[in-house]
Coordinates of C-alpha atoms in Angstrom, one line a residue:
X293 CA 114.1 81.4 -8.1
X294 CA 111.8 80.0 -5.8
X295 CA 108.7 77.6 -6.5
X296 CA 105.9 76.1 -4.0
X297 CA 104.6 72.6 -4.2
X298 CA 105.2 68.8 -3.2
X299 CA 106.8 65.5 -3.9
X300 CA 110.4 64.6 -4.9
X301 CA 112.5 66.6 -7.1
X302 CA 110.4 70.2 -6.4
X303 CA 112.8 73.3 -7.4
X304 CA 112.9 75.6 -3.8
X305 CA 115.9 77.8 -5.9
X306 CA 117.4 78.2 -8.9
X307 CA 120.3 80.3 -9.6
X308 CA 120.8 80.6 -13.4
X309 CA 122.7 83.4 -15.5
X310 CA 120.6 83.8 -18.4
X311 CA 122.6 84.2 -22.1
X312 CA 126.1 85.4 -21.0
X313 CA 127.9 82.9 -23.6
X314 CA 131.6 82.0 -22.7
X315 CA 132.7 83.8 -26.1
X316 CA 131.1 86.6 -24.1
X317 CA 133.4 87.2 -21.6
X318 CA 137.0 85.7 -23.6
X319 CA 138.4 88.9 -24.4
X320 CA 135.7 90.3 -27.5
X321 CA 136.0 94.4 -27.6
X322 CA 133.7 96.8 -29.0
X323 CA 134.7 100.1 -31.0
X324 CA 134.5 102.6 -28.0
X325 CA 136.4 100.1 -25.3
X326 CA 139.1 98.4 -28.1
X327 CA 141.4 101.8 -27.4
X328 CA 141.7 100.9 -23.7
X329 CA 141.9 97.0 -24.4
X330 CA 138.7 96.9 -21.9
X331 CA 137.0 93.5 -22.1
X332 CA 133.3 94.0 -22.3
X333 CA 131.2 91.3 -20.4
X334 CA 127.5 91.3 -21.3
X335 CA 124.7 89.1 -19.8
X336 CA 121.3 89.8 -20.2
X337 CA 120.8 89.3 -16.4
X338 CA 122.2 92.2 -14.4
X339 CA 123.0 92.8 -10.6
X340 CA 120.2 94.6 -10.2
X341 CA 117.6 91.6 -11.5
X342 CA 119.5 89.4 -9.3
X343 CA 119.4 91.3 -6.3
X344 CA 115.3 91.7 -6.6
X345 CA 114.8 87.5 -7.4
X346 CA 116.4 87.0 -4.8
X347 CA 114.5 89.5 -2.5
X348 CA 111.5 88.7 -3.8
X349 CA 112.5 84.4 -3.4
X350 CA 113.4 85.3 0.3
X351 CA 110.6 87.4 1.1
X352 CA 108.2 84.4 -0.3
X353 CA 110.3 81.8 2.3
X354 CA 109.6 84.2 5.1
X355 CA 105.8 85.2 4.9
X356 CA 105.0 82.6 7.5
X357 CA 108.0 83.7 10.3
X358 CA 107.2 87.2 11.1
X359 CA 110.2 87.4 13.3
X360 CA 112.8 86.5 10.5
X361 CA 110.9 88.6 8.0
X362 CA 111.0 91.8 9.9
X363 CA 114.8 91.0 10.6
X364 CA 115.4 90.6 7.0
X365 CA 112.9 93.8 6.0
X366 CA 115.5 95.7 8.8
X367 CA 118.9 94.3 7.3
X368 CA 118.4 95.1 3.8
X369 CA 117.8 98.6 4.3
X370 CA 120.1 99.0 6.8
X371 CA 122.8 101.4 5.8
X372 CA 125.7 100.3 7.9
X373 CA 124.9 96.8 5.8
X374 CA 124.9 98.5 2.7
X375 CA 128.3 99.8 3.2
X376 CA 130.0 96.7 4.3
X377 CA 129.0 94.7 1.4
X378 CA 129.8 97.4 -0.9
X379 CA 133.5 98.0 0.6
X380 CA 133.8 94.1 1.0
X381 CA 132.8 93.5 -2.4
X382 CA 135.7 96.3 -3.5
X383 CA 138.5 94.3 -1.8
X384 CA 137.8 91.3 -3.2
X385 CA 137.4 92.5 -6.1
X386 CA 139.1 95.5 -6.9
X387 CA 142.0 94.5 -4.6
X388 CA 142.2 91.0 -4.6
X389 CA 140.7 90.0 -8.2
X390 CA 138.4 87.8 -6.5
X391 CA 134.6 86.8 -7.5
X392 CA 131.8 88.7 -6.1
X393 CA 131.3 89.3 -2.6
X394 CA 129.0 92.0 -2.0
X395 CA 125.2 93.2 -2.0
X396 CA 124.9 90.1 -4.9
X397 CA 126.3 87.8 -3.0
X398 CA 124.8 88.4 0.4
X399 CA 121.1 88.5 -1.2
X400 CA 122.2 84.7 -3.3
X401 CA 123.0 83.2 -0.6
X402 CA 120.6 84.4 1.5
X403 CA 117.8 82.7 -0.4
X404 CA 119.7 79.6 -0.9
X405 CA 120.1 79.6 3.1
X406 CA 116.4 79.5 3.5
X407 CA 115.5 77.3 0.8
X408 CA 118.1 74.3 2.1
X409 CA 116.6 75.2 5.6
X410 CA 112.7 74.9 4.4
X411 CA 114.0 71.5 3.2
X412 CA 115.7 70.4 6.0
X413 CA 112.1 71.5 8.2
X414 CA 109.9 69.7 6.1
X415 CA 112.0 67.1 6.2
X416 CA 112.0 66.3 9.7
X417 CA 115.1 68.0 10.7
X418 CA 115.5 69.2 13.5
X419 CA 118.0 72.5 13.9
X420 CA 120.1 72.8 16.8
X421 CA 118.0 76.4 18.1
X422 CA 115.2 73.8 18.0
X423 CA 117.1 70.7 19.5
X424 CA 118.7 72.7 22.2
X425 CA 115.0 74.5 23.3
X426 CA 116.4 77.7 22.3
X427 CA 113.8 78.3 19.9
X428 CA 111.5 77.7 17.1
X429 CA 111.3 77.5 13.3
X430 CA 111.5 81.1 13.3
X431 CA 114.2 81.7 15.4
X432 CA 115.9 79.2 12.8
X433 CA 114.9 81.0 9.8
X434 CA 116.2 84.5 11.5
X435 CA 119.5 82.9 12.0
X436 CA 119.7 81.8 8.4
X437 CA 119.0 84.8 6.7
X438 CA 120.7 87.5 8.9
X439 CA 124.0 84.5 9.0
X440 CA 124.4 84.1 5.3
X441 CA 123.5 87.7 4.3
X442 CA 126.6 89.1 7.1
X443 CA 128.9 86.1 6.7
X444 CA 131.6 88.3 4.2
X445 CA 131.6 91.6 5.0
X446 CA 134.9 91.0 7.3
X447 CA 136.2 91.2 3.8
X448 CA 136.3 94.9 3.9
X449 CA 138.9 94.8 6.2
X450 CA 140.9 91.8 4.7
X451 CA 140.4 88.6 2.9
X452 CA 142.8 87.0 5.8
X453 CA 140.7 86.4 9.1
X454 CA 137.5 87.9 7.5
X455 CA 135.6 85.7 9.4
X456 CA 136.3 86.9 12.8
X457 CA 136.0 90.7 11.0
X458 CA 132.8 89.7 9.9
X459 CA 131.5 88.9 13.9
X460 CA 132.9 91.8 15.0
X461 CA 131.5 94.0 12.7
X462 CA 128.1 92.2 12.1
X463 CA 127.4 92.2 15.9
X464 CA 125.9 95.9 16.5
X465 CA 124.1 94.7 13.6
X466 CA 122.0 91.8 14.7
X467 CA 121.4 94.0 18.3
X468 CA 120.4 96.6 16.8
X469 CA 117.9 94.3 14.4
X470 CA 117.1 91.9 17.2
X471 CA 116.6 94.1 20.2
X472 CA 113.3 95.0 19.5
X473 CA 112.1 91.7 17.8
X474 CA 113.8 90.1 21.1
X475 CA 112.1 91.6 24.1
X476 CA 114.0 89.0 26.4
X477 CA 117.5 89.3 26.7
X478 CA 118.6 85.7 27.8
X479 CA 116.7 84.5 24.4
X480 CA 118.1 87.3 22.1
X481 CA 121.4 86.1 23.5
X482 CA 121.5 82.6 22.8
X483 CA 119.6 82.8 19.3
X484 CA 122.6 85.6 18.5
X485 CA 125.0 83.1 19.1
X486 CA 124.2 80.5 16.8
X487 CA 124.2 83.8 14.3
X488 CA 127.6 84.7 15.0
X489 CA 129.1 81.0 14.9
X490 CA 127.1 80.1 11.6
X491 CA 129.6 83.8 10.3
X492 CA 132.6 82.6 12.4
X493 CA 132.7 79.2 10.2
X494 CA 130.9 79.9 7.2
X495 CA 134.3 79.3 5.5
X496 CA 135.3 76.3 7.4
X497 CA 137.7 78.2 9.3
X498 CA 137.1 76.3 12.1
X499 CA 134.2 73.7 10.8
X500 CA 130.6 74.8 11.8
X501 CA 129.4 72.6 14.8
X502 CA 125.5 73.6 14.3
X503 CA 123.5 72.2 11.6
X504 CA 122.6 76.1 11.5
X505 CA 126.5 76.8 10.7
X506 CA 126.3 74.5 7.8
X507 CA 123.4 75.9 6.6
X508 CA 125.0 79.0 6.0
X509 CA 128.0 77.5 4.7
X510 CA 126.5 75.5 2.1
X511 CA 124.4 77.8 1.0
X512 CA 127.7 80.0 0.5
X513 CA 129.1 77.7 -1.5
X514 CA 126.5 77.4 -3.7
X515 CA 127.1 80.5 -5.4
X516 CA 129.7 79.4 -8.1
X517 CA 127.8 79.8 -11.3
X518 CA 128.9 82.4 -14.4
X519 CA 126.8 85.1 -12.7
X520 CA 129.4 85.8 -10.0
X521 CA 132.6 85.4 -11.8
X522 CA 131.7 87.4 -14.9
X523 CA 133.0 90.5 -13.4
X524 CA 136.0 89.4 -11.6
X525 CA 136.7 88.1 -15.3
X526 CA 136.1 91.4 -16.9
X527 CA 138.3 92.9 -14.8
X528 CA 141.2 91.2 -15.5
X529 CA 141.3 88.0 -13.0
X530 CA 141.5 85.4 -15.2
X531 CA 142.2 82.3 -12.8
X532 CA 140.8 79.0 -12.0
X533 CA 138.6 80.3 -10.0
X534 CA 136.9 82.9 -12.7
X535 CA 137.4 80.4 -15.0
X536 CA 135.7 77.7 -13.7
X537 CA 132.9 80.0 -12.4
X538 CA 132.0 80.6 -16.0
X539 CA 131.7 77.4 -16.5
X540 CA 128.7 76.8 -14.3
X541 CA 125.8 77.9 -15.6
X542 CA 122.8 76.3 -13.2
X543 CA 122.6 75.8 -9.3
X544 CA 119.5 74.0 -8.0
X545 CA 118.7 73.3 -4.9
X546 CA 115.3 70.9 -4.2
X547 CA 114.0 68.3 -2.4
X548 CA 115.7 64.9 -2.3
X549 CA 114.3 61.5 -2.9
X550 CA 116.3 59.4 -0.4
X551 CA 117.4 62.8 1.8
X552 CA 116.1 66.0 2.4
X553 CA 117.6 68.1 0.1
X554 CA 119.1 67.3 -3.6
X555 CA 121.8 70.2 -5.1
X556 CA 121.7 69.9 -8.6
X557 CA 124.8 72.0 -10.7
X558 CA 124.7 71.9 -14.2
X559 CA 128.0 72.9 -16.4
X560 CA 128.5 74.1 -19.6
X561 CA 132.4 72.9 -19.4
X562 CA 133.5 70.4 -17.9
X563 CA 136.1 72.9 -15.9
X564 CA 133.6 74.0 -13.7
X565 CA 134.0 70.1 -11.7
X566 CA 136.6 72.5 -9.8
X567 CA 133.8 74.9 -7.9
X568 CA 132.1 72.0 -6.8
X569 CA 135.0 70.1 -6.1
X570 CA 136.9 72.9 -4.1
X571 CA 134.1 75.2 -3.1
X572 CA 130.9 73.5 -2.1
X573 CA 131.6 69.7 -2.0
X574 CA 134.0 70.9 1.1
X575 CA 131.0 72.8 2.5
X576 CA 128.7 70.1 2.6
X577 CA 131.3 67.5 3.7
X578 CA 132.7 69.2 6.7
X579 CA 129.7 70.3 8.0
X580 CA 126.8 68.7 9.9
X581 CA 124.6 69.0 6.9
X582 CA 127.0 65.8 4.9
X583 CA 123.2 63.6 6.3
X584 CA 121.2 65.7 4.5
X585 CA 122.8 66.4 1.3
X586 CA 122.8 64.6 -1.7
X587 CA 125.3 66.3 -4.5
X588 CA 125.3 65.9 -8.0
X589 CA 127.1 67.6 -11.2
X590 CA 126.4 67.1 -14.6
X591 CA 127.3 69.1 -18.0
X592 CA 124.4 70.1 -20.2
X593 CA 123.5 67.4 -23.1
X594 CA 124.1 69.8 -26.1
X595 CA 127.5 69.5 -25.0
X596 CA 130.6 72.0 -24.0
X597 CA 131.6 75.4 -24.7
X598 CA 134.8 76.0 -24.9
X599 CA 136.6 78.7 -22.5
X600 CA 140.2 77.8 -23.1
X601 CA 141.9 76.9 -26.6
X602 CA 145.2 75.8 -25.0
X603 CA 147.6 76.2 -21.8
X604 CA 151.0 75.5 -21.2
X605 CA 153.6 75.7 -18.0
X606 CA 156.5 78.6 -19.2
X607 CA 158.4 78.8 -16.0
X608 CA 156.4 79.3 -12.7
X609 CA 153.3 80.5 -14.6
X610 CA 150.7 78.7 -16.7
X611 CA 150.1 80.4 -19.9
X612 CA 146.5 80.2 -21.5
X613 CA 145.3 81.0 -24.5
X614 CA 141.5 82.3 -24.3
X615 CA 138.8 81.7 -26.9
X616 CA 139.1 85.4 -27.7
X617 CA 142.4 85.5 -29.0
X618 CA 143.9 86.9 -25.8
X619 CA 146.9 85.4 -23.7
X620 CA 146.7 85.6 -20.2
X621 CA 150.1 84.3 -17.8
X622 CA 149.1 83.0 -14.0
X623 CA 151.1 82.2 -11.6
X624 CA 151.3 78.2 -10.6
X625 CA 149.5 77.8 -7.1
X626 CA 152.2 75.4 -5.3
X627 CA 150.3 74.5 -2.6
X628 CA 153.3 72.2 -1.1
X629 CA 155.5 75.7 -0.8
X630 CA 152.9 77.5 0.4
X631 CA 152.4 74.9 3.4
X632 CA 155.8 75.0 4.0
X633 CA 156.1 79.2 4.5
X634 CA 153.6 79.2 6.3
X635 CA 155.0 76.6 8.7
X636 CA 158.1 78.9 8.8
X637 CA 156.0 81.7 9.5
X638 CA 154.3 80.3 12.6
X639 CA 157.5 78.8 13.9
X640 CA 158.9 81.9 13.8
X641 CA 162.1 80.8 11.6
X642 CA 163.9 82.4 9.4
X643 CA 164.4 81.4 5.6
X644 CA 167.7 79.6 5.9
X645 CA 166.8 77.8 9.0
X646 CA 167.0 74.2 8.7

């Protein structure tokens, strides 16, 4: 997931589901599931083997800032950690019948924070911590990780406002991890805050004003390929958003020729356009990384897999027709109506007001 060398075009991180075929996950049952209709999902790269790339990609990124390493070393193992991104992942998931936001999640997105910060560094960039004289490289590279690793875990409580849950819960946290690494209190203070704003508006909910904030929110939305829809797909969610996750199969992030960092997503199905379109094209536009970034989305040359067969409008609900032979009803997302409720909502009127 993570390489070392120079010049234009060097891979920091890969993030790459290997196998997991699209026919895979459309609705194929095996003898012992088929009485319970269960769909099975198989990939030859499980959570686990995610989980330790990643490790092992952010570990490589840190060994030069022992601050942000021990910070990391600390959070991983920290139990209190462990629990929010299990219980967040189970309410967007479970509950909600959204993709993966848990332990997975938290470790991706962690190395994809450090490897679009290594490339901003060696490019010259300067962060805000560093700009402002809070701090140095490795202040910025604490901030990253422990940002990007804590910025969902408000989920737990509830996918509406997670991101101030997320502060509130990931603050005794980072004191707990930065108090000792953090001798001074005025420092530990400041540095925290660039923490809890990159978590505040990692989902651009307000827009991040640090170029720290928009690290962690790019790096957030970079994790859209197959590997973190496949389950919300096997449980049932069968959406655009699951969809089109399964219909990204490569996210690369390196160096840039003409700025300092190149994202590279490669598609299997042309479908997937809508997680770049929706998830991280947003993420790098509204955010003060849009001078750094350089965005590009192609589908592989051997051509497209095909997830859907056919869909068609019946009433308020689109009604699609999987690969697998299975039909699956979703409800039309009007987003016009939804404006208009929640207008309503905040005005405090009632449903017949005019």
């Amino acid at each position: 997931m993570n390489e070392d060398g120079m010049g234009a075009g060097e891979q920091k991180f890969r993030l790459q589901v290997e196998g997991g075929k699209v026919s895979d996950v459309a609705g194929r049952e095996d003898s012992a599931a088929a009485a319970g209709k269960t769909r099975v999902v198989e990939f030859t790269t499980p959570r686990a083997k995610l989980i330790e790339e990643a490790n092992q990609a952010i570990r490589m990124d840190l060994r030069g800032y022992p601050r942000a390493l021990a910070a990391y070393d600390a959070l991983r193992s920290d139990p209190e950690a462990l629990a929010h991104w299990d219980m967040a992942n189970y309410i967007t998931m479970r509950k909600l019948g959204y993709n993966d936001h848990g332990r997975v999640h938290a470790f991706i997105t962690g190395a994809a924070g450090l490897a679009l910060t290594e490339l901003l560094l060696e490019g010259g960039v300067k962060t805000d911590i560093m700009d402002s004289g809070v701090g140095d490289a490795d202040d910025v590279f604490l901030t990253v990780i422990l940002g990007t690793m804590l910025h969902d875990i408000g989920n737990q409580i509830h996918r509406v406002g997670h991101e101030a849950h997320a502060v509130a819960l990931a603050l005794p946290i980072i004191d707990r991890i930065m108090t000792p690494l953090y001798p001074d209190p005025f420092k530990r203070v400041k540095v925290r805050s660039f923490i809890l704003g990159a978590i505040n508006c990692h989902d651009l909910n307000p827009a991040p004003l640090t170029l720290e904030g928009g690290i962690v929110a790019v790096a957030d939305g970079t994790d859209i390929t197959k590997g973190r829809g496949r389950k919300a797909f096997s449980l049932g969610s069968v959406d655009i958003h699951s969809i089109s996750a399964l219909a990204v199969d490569q996210v690369v992030i390196e160096r840039g020729r003409d700025k300092p960092v190149l994202i590279s997503v490669t598609m299997n199905n042309s479908g997937g356009i809508f997680q770049v379109e929706e998830i991280l094209a947003p993420k790098v536009i509204r955010t003060p990384m849009r001078r750094f970034v350089e965005l590009r989305a192609t589908t592989r040359p051997e051509g497209e897999e095909q997830i859907l067969s056919r869909v068609r409008l019946d009433g308020d609900h689109f009604v699609m027709d999987l690969e697998g032979g299975e039909q699956v009803a979703v409800e039309v997302m009007d987003s016009q109506k939804q404006t208009q409720q929640a207008i309503v909502e905040n005005l405090g009127l009632g449903t017949d007001s005019r």
